[in-house]
Short mmCIF file of C-alpha atoms in Angstrom, two decimals:
data_model
loop_
_atom_site.label_atom_id
_atom_site.label_comp_id
_atom_site.label_asym_id
_atom_site.label_seq_id
_atom_site.Cartn_x
_atom_site.Cartn_y
_atom_site.Cartn_z
CA MET A 183 66.44 65.68 64.72
CA GLY A 184 62.88 66.90 64.98
CA ASP A 185 59.86 64.84 64.02
CA SER A 186 57.74 67.52 62.35
CA PHE A 187 57.53 65.27 59.27
CA ILE A 188 55.43 62.69 61.15
CA PRO A 189 51.70 63.07 60.38
CA ASP A 190 49.36 63.61 63.32
CA SER A 191 47.76 60.21 62.69
CA ALA A 192 51.12 58.53 63.25
CA ARG A 193 51.85 60.57 66.37
CA THR A 194 48.56 59.47 67.87
CA LEU A 195 49.34 55.82 67.15
CA LEU A 196 52.84 56.11 68.61
CA ASP A 197 51.67 57.58 71.90
CA GLY A 198 51.89 54.71 74.38
CA ALA A 199 52.27 52.10 71.62
CA GLU A 200 53.54 48.62 72.43
CA PRO A 201 57.02 47.79 71.05
CA ALA A 202 57.33 45.84 67.78
CA ASP A 203 60.12 43.54 66.66
CA LEU A 204 59.29 43.73 62.95
CA VAL A 205 57.75 46.70 61.15
CA VAL A 206 56.36 45.82 57.73
CA GLY A 207 55.74 48.96 55.69
CA LEU A 208 53.53 48.95 52.60
CA LEU A 209 53.76 52.05 50.36
CA THR A 210 50.62 52.71 48.33
CA VAL A 211 48.62 55.04 46.16
CA ASP A 212 45.51 53.66 44.46
CA ASP A 213 46.72 50.07 44.83
CA LYS A 214 43.46 48.38 45.80
CA ALA A 215 44.01 45.68 43.18
CA THR A 216 47.36 44.52 44.59
CA ALA A 217 48.15 45.92 48.06
CA PRO A 218 45.60 43.96 50.16
CA GLY A 219 46.93 40.64 48.88
CA ILE A 220 50.53 41.76 49.38
CA ALA A 221 49.83 42.79 52.97
CA ARG A 222 48.21 39.44 53.74
CA VAL A 223 51.09 37.46 52.17
CA LEU A 224 53.73 39.46 54.07
CA ALA A 225 51.90 39.18 57.39
CA GLU A 226 51.44 35.44 56.95
CA GLY A 227 55.08 35.04 55.90
CA CYS A 228 56.30 36.88 59.00
CA ALA A 229 54.05 34.82 61.26
CA ARG A 230 55.31 31.58 59.76
CA SER A 231 59.02 32.47 59.57
CA PHE A 232 59.27 34.47 62.82
CA PRO A 233 56.49 33.24 65.10
CA GLN A 234 58.13 34.65 68.24
CA ARG A 235 58.51 38.15 66.81
CA ARG A 236 55.91 40.88 67.31
CA THR A 237 54.92 42.20 63.88
CA LEU A 238 53.29 45.53 63.00
CA VAL A 239 52.01 46.19 59.47
CA VAL A 240 52.02 49.90 58.55
CA ASN A 241 50.37 51.20 55.40
CA CYS A 242 51.87 54.54 54.34
CA ASP A 243 49.44 55.84 51.75
CA ALA A 244 50.07 58.81 49.46
CA GLY A 245 46.41 59.78 49.09
CA SER A 246 44.58 56.88 47.45
CA GLN A 247 41.18 57.60 45.94
CA ASP A 248 40.16 53.92 45.81
CA GLU A 249 40.09 53.18 49.56
CA THR A 250 43.30 51.16 49.41
CA PRO A 251 43.99 51.46 53.18
CA GLN A 252 40.53 50.21 54.11
CA HIS A 253 40.89 47.21 51.81
CA ILE A 254 44.29 46.38 53.31
CA GLU A 255 42.86 46.44 56.82
CA GLN A 256 39.98 44.19 55.77
CA ALA A 257 42.38 41.73 54.10
CA LEU A 258 44.55 41.47 57.22
CA GLY A 259 41.69 40.94 59.62
CA ALA A 260 41.59 41.47 63.36
CA GLY A 261 44.44 39.08 64.10
CA THR A 262 47.15 41.32 62.62
CA ARG A 263 48.37 44.52 64.24
CA PHE A 264 47.85 47.24 61.63
CA TRP A 265 48.33 51.00 61.34
CA GLY A 266 47.11 53.11 58.43
CA ILE A 267 48.92 56.43 57.85
CA ARG A 268 48.35 58.98 55.13
CA HIS A 269 51.47 61.01 54.32
CA PRO A 270 52.10 64.15 52.24
CA VAL A 271 53.83 64.07 48.85
CA ARG A 272 56.30 66.83 48.21
CA GLY A 273 56.74 68.19 44.70
CA THR A 274 60.06 67.86 42.89
CA SER A 275 61.64 69.96 40.17
CA PHE A 276 61.73 66.91 37.90
CA ASN A 277 58.09 66.07 38.68
CA VAL A 278 58.52 62.36 38.06
CA LEU A 279 57.47 59.18 39.80
CA SER A 280 60.05 56.58 40.68
CA GLU A 281 60.24 53.37 38.68
CA SER A 282 57.91 51.90 41.28
CA GLY A 283 55.16 54.32 40.34
CA VAL A 284 54.59 55.20 44.01
CA PRO A 285 55.05 58.93 44.67
CA GLY A 286 56.57 60.39 47.81
CA ARG A 287 58.37 57.21 48.82
CA GLU A 288 61.11 59.15 50.61
CA ALA A 289 58.52 60.69 52.95
CA ALA A 290 56.87 57.32 53.56
CA VAL A 291 60.16 55.59 54.36
CA HIS A 292 61.14 58.45 56.67
CA ILE A 293 57.93 57.91 58.63
CA LEU A 294 58.48 54.13 58.72
CA ALA A 295 62.05 54.61 59.95
CA ALA A 296 60.83 56.90 62.73
CA ILE A 297 58.13 54.42 63.75
CA ALA A 298 60.59 51.51 63.74
CA GLY A 299 63.04 53.57 65.75
CA GLN A 300 60.54 54.63 68.38
CA LEU A 301 59.14 51.10 68.73
CA ASN A 302 62.68 49.73 69.05
CA ALA A 303 62.14 47.36 66.10
CA THR A 304 64.88 44.93 65.12
CA ALA A 305 64.03 45.13 61.42
CA CYS A 306 61.89 47.16 59.05
CA LEU A 307 60.67 45.73 55.75
CA VAL A 308 59.51 48.19 53.07
CA VAL A 309 57.50 46.99 50.05
CA ASP A 310 55.76 48.93 47.27
CA GLY A 311 52.04 48.21 47.13
CA ASN A 312 52.00 47.51 43.38
CA MET A 313 54.51 44.63 43.46
CA LYS A 314 52.52 41.72 42.08
CA SER A 315 55.38 39.21 42.42
CA VAL A 316 55.49 39.25 46.24
CA ASP A 317 55.27 35.76 47.74
CA ALA A 318 55.44 34.23 51.20
CA SER A 319 59.20 33.61 50.94
CA TRP A 320 60.02 37.33 50.86
CA PRO A 321 59.95 37.96 54.64
CA GLN A 322 62.37 35.06 55.17
CA LEU A 323 64.73 36.21 52.41
CA LEU A 324 64.66 39.87 53.40
CA ILE A 325 64.43 39.81 57.20
CA ASP A 326 66.30 36.67 58.23
CA PRO A 327 69.75 38.03 57.20
CA ILE A 328 69.16 40.90 59.63
CA LEU A 329 68.01 38.69 62.49
CA ASP A 330 70.42 35.81 61.94
CA LYS A 331 73.57 37.32 60.37
CA GLY A 332 73.66 40.90 61.60
CA ILE A 333 73.09 42.40 58.14
CA ASP A 334 72.08 46.07 58.17
CA CYS A 335 70.54 46.47 54.71
CA VAL A 336 69.08 43.88 52.35
CA LEU A 337 68.79 45.10 48.76
CA PRO A 338 66.53 43.48 46.16
CA TRP A 339 67.89 41.57 43.21
CA PHE A 340 65.21 40.82 40.63
CA GLN A 341 65.56 38.63 37.58
CA ARG A 342 65.33 40.65 34.39
CA ASN A 343 65.38 39.86 30.70
CA CYS A 344 68.32 40.61 28.43
CA TYR A 345 67.72 44.25 27.61
CA GLU A 346 65.41 45.22 30.45
CA GLY A 347 66.76 47.90 32.75
CA THR A 348 69.55 49.09 30.45
CA LEU A 349 70.01 52.37 32.33
CA THR A 350 70.72 50.32 35.44
CA ASN A 351 72.88 47.72 33.74
CA THR A 352 74.97 50.01 31.52
CA LEU A 353 75.39 53.04 33.77
CA LEU A 354 74.12 53.01 37.34
CA ALA A 355 75.31 49.58 38.48
CA PRO A 356 78.80 49.71 36.92
CA LEU A 357 79.31 53.31 38.08
CA THR A 358 78.33 52.38 41.64
CA ARG A 359 80.64 49.35 41.53
CA ALA A 360 83.58 51.44 40.34
CA LEU A 361 82.97 54.20 42.88
CA TYR A 362 82.27 52.24 46.04
CA GLY A 363 83.77 48.82 45.33
CA LYS A 364 80.57 46.80 45.83
CA ARG A 365 78.98 44.67 43.13
CA ILE A 366 75.28 45.11 43.71
CA PRO A 367 72.07 45.35 41.74
CA TYR A 368 71.32 49.05 41.52
CA HIS A 369 68.10 50.77 42.49
CA LEU A 370 65.39 48.57 41.03
CA GLY A 371 63.28 49.42 44.05
CA GLY A 372 60.19 47.55 45.07
CA THR A 373 61.42 46.35 48.45
CA TYR A 374 64.15 46.84 51.05
CA ALA A 375 64.87 45.64 54.57
CA PHE A 376 66.72 47.72 57.17
CA SER A 377 68.07 46.73 60.56
CA GLY A 378 67.17 48.69 63.66
CA ASN A 379 70.85 49.57 63.88
CA MET A 380 70.85 51.09 60.38
CA ILE A 381 67.67 53.01 61.11
CA ARG A 382 68.99 54.56 64.30
CA SER A 383 72.63 55.07 63.32
CA THR A 384 72.22 56.05 59.68
CA LEU A 385 68.75 56.53 58.21
CA LEU A 386 67.33 58.87 60.85
CA ARG A 387 70.53 60.94 60.78
CA GLN A 388 70.25 61.72 57.08
CA PRO A 389 69.21 65.09 55.62
CA TRP A 390 65.72 64.10 54.45
CA ASP A 391 65.45 67.19 52.28
CA GLU A 392 64.03 68.37 48.98
CA GLU A 393 67.09 67.10 47.11
CA MET A 394 66.25 63.52 48.02
CA ALA A 395 62.68 64.06 46.88
CA GLN A 396 64.06 65.49 43.64
CA TYR A 397 66.42 62.64 42.88
CA GLY A 398 64.37 59.76 44.27
CA PHE A 399 64.68 57.30 47.12
CA ASP A 400 66.05 54.22 45.36
CA GLY A 401 69.37 55.62 44.19
CA TRP A 402 69.82 57.43 47.47
CA VAL A 403 69.33 54.39 49.71
CA THR A 404 71.42 52.15 47.44
CA THR A 405 74.35 54.56 47.57
CA LEU A 406 73.87 55.00 51.30
CA ALA A 407 74.11 51.23 51.75
CA VAL A 408 77.43 50.92 49.90
CA ALA A 409 79.05 54.18 51.04
CA GLU A 410 78.35 54.04 54.77
CA GLN A 411 79.89 51.51 57.16
CA LEU A 412 77.04 49.02 56.88
CA GLN A 413 76.77 45.27 56.41
CA ILE A 414 74.76 44.64 53.24
CA CYS A 415 73.54 41.70 51.19
CA ARG A 416 71.24 41.17 48.24
CA ALA A 417 68.16 38.97 48.16
CA MET A 418 67.22 37.11 44.98
CA LEU A 419 63.49 37.62 44.69
CA GLY A 420 62.72 36.18 41.26
CA PRO A 421 60.98 38.11 38.48
CA ARG A 422 59.90 41.69 39.17
CA MET A 423 56.25 42.11 38.29
CA GLN A 424 54.29 45.19 39.21
CA GLN A 425 51.09 47.04 38.39
CA VAL A 426 52.04 49.45 35.62
CA LYS A 427 51.69 53.14 36.46
CA PRO A 428 52.44 56.32 34.47
CA MET A 429 56.08 57.29 34.13
CA GLY A 430 57.81 60.47 33.04
CA GLU A 431 59.61 60.91 29.73
CA LEU A 432 62.98 59.20 29.30
CA SER A 433 65.12 62.33 29.65
CA THR A 434 63.48 63.09 32.99
CA ILE A 435 64.02 59.55 34.26
CA VAL A 436 67.69 59.69 33.19
CA ALA A 437 68.10 63.08 34.88
CA GLN A 438 66.57 61.82 38.10
CA ALA A 439 68.51 58.56 38.34
CA VAL A 440 71.90 59.78 37.12
CA GLY A 441 71.53 63.06 38.99
CA CYS A 442 71.18 61.11 42.23
CA ALA A 443 74.42 59.22 41.57
CA PHE A 444 76.32 62.41 40.65
CA HIS A 445 74.88 64.37 43.57
CA LEU A 446 75.99 61.74 46.09
CA MET A 447 79.44 61.53 44.50
CA GLU A 448 80.03 65.01 45.92
CA ARG A 449 78.86 63.98 49.37
CA TYR A 450 80.93 60.79 49.49
CA GLN A 451 83.99 62.00 47.58
CA GLU A 452 86.45 61.14 50.36
CA LYS A 453 85.14 57.58 50.43
CA TRP A 454 85.05 56.68 46.74
CA GLU A 455 88.25 58.40 45.60
CA SER A 456 90.45 55.85 47.37
CA VAL A 457 88.47 52.73 46.41
CA THR A 458 90.14 50.37 43.94
CA GLY A 459 88.69 47.11 42.69
CA SER A 460 85.39 45.63 43.82
CA ILE A 461 83.97 42.76 45.82
CA VAL A 462 80.86 40.62 45.42
CA VAL A 463 78.14 41.36 47.94
CA PRO A 464 76.77 38.29 49.82
CA THR A 465 73.57 36.86 48.39
CA VAL A 466 70.60 34.98 49.78
CA GLY A 467 68.08 33.10 47.68
CA THR A 468 68.26 31.00 44.52
CA PRO A 469 70.92 32.13 41.99
CA MET A 470 69.52 33.74 38.84
CA LYS A 471 70.70 34.58 35.36
CA LEU A 472 69.33 37.12 32.92
CA GLY A 473 66.06 36.02 31.34
CA ALA A 474 66.27 34.80 27.75
CA GLU A 475 63.41 36.83 26.32
CA ILE A 476 64.89 39.71 24.38
CA GLY A 477 61.60 41.52 23.91
CA SER A 478 60.86 44.26 21.40
CA ILE A 479 63.83 46.63 21.15
CA ASN A 480 63.54 49.35 18.52
CA VAL A 481 67.20 49.92 17.70
CA GLU A 482 66.44 52.24 14.80
CA ARG A 483 64.42 54.54 17.05
CA MET A 484 67.27 54.66 19.58
CA VAL A 485 69.86 55.48 16.91
CA ASN A 486 67.55 58.17 15.56
CA GLY A 487 67.27 59.57 19.10
CA PHE A 488 71.06 59.76 19.25
CA ARG A 489 71.20 61.51 15.87
CA GLN A 490 68.54 63.96 16.98
CA GLY A 491 70.84 64.79 19.86
CA LEU A 492 73.64 65.40 17.37
CA ARG A 493 71.43 67.95 15.66
CA ASP A 494 70.09 69.65 18.78
CA LEU A 495 72.71 69.33 21.51
CA LEU A 496 76.13 69.74 19.90
CA PRO A 497 76.81 73.11 21.61
CA VAL A 498 75.94 71.55 24.98
CA TRP A 499 78.03 68.42 24.40
CA GLN A 500 80.95 70.58 23.27
CA ILE A 501 80.94 72.31 26.67
CA ILE A 502 80.75 69.04 28.58
CA LEU A 503 83.08 66.75 26.62
CA PRO A 504 86.83 67.15 26.02
CA THR A 505 87.78 67.78 22.40
CA GLU A 506 88.90 64.23 21.63
CA THR A 507 85.80 62.67 23.15
CA PHE A 508 83.54 65.17 21.42
CA GLN A 509 85.17 64.32 18.08
CA GLN A 510 84.58 60.59 18.60
CA VAL A 511 80.91 61.26 19.31
CA LEU A 512 80.64 63.37 16.16
CA GLU A 513 82.09 60.56 14.06
CA LEU A 514 79.32 58.20 15.19
CA GLY A 515 76.82 60.33 13.29
CA VAL A 516 78.12 59.17 9.90
CA GLU A 517 77.77 55.44 10.61
CA ASP A 518 74.94 53.53 8.95
CA MET A 519 72.57 51.50 11.08
CA ASP A 520 74.34 48.14 10.67
CA GLY A 521 77.77 49.62 11.28
CA PHE A 522 76.78 51.79 14.24
CA ARG A 523 79.17 51.07 17.12
CA PHE A 524 79.41 53.17 20.27
CA SER A 525 82.36 51.58 22.07
CA SER A 526 82.20 50.81 25.78
CA GLY A 527 85.38 52.82 26.34
CA LEU A 528 83.81 55.89 24.79
CA TRP A 529 80.64 55.37 26.84
CA VAL A 530 82.57 55.22 30.13
CA GLN A 531 84.50 58.33 29.08
CA VAL A 532 81.23 60.14 28.37
CA VAL A 533 79.70 59.18 31.73
CA TYR A 534 82.78 60.32 33.63
CA ASP A 535 82.96 63.59 31.69
CA PHE A 536 79.30 64.29 32.47
CA ALA A 537 80.01 63.61 36.15
CA LEU A 538 82.91 66.05 36.05
CA ALA A 539 80.82 68.70 34.30
CA TYR A 540 78.08 68.22 36.89
CA HIS A 541 80.62 68.65 39.70
CA ASP A 542 82.09 71.74 38.06
CA ARG A 543 78.64 73.22 37.38
CA LEU A 544 79.47 73.94 33.75
CA LEU A 545 75.75 74.12 32.94
CA HIS A 546 72.42 74.16 34.73
CA ARG A 547 72.44 70.70 36.25
CA GLU A 548 69.03 69.53 35.09
CA HIS A 549 69.81 70.58 31.50
CA LEU A 550 73.18 68.84 31.68
CA LEU A 551 71.65 65.60 32.95
CA LYS A 552 68.93 65.55 30.29
CA ALA A 553 71.57 66.11 27.60
CA LEU A 554 72.97 62.66 28.45
CA THR A 555 69.82 60.90 27.18
CA PRO A 556 70.65 60.77 23.42
CA LEU A 557 74.14 59.47 24.25
CA TYR A 558 72.60 56.79 26.46
CA LEU A 559 70.29 55.83 23.60
CA GLY A 560 73.25 55.63 21.24
CA TYR A 561 75.26 53.37 23.50
CA THR A 562 72.25 51.16 24.27
CA ALA A 563 71.50 50.76 20.55
CA SER A 564 75.10 49.78 19.88
CA PHE A 565 75.07 47.32 22.78
CA VAL A 566 71.94 45.63 21.42
CA ILE A 567 73.30 45.51 17.85
CA GLU A 568 76.50 43.83 19.04
CA THR A 569 74.88 41.21 21.29
CA ARG A 570 71.36 40.43 20.10
CA SER A 571 72.36 37.55 17.81
CA GLN A 572 74.65 35.94 20.40
CA GLY A 573 72.29 35.07 23.24
CA VAL A 574 71.99 35.76 26.94
CA GLU A 575 75.50 34.58 27.81
CA GLN A 576 77.05 37.20 25.54
CA VAL A 577 74.92 39.94 27.07
CA GLU A 578 76.11 38.95 30.55
CA LEU A 579 79.71 38.79 29.37
CA GLU A 580 79.56 42.24 27.78
CA LEU A 581 77.96 43.75 30.89
CA ALA A 582 80.76 42.26 33.01
CA ARG A 583 83.35 43.74 30.66
CA LEU A 584 81.64 47.12 30.82
CA SER A 585 81.76 47.08 34.63
CA GLU A 586 85.46 46.25 34.50
CA GLN A 587 86.01 49.15 32.12
CA PHE A 588 84.36 51.56 34.56
CA GLU A 589 86.82 50.33 37.19
CA THR A 590 89.84 50.47 34.85
CA MET A 591 89.08 54.05 33.78
CA LYS A 592 88.28 55.34 37.26
CA PRO A 593 91.73 56.98 37.73
CA TYR A 594 90.76 59.39 34.93
CA LEU A 595 87.72 60.46 36.95
CA VAL A 596 89.62 60.75 40.25
CA GLN A 597 92.45 62.79 38.79
CA ARG A 598 90.24 65.32 37.04
CA TRP A 599 87.79 65.54 39.92
CA ARG A 600 90.70 66.64 42.12
CA TRP A 601 91.82 69.18 39.53
CA HIS A 602 88.38 70.73 39.62
CA ASP A 603 88.61 71.04 43.39
CA GLU A 604 91.95 72.84 43.34
#
């Protein structure tokens, strides 16, 4: 594969560069308030945990206007090997930032993978520059499994509160578990660690194209980790705190995240069709449960969003959903707020039918994906109504049951997916 994606500044640094054992990549854009401290903590953590390893800190910056790279270099000081690289940000049809708020992460990680590959690094750690919860234990948790246990990819597992990350918990994670048979936290982003083996055998062989930029890096790399023949684990990193940055509207975020999962289902069809059951992925770090703070959830607004979909999207849903499923969705519109119940079985059916419609190209794919948003709001509202008075344990129990239902109903998806291919 060519290296035309590598900026000239990186090429210059690579020419005649000394090898590095560990490449620590920091992805930034206007992160002066957080990134310098993160860089210092990571460099110190690597020095303390892996004193015999040669470490290189690389800042991949997406065009900061606040001199973030200069502040990172100052924070590290002369004793740390540091490269600053500015990389381009490609546009996407969805025009949305990832949950991390750092644009162009796929381009930045591509550059980091190439650098790690050319320097023959054993491991590459990637961290978003707005992650305020980084501490000195992260290098040990994320890199040591690669160095000590032969792990290829370490995925982050952050502690979240009851109803935080509902798109992940009620759709992306259980779908990924059912498809690929691995129980993992889905793409929360923020940080990853890759082995040199994964970089050379897998990452650098991928089609780093516009579709990845369109759908986002997190879902792509998470699916890659579970679908390819890689050794993976998850690292418990505590609460996930980050500098808040602008995000797109909900329908765009749903389209980006779910579109990534559906898109890669086509690529990995031969792998997921035969998978039955699921296994727990090994974990490092201190075990965590969901946080107890429920937060401010506006159930009425979510139900109203679902009902707005009933008014605006019925012709679209009628194309996507089988008659029986469509009728069950229609019946939800007559329920009052207290009695509103969107069953988990119906939700799994809806998700699988949207995946089938995406595969069969029944509609323009972006329009189809955005049409899922009101249904997601309806199911989330119902989930909150059913569990909010019963505490954290009930939320965890219901999420476990939902994941099992995705697995139980998978034969429906496999059978109809094959019909569409015939």
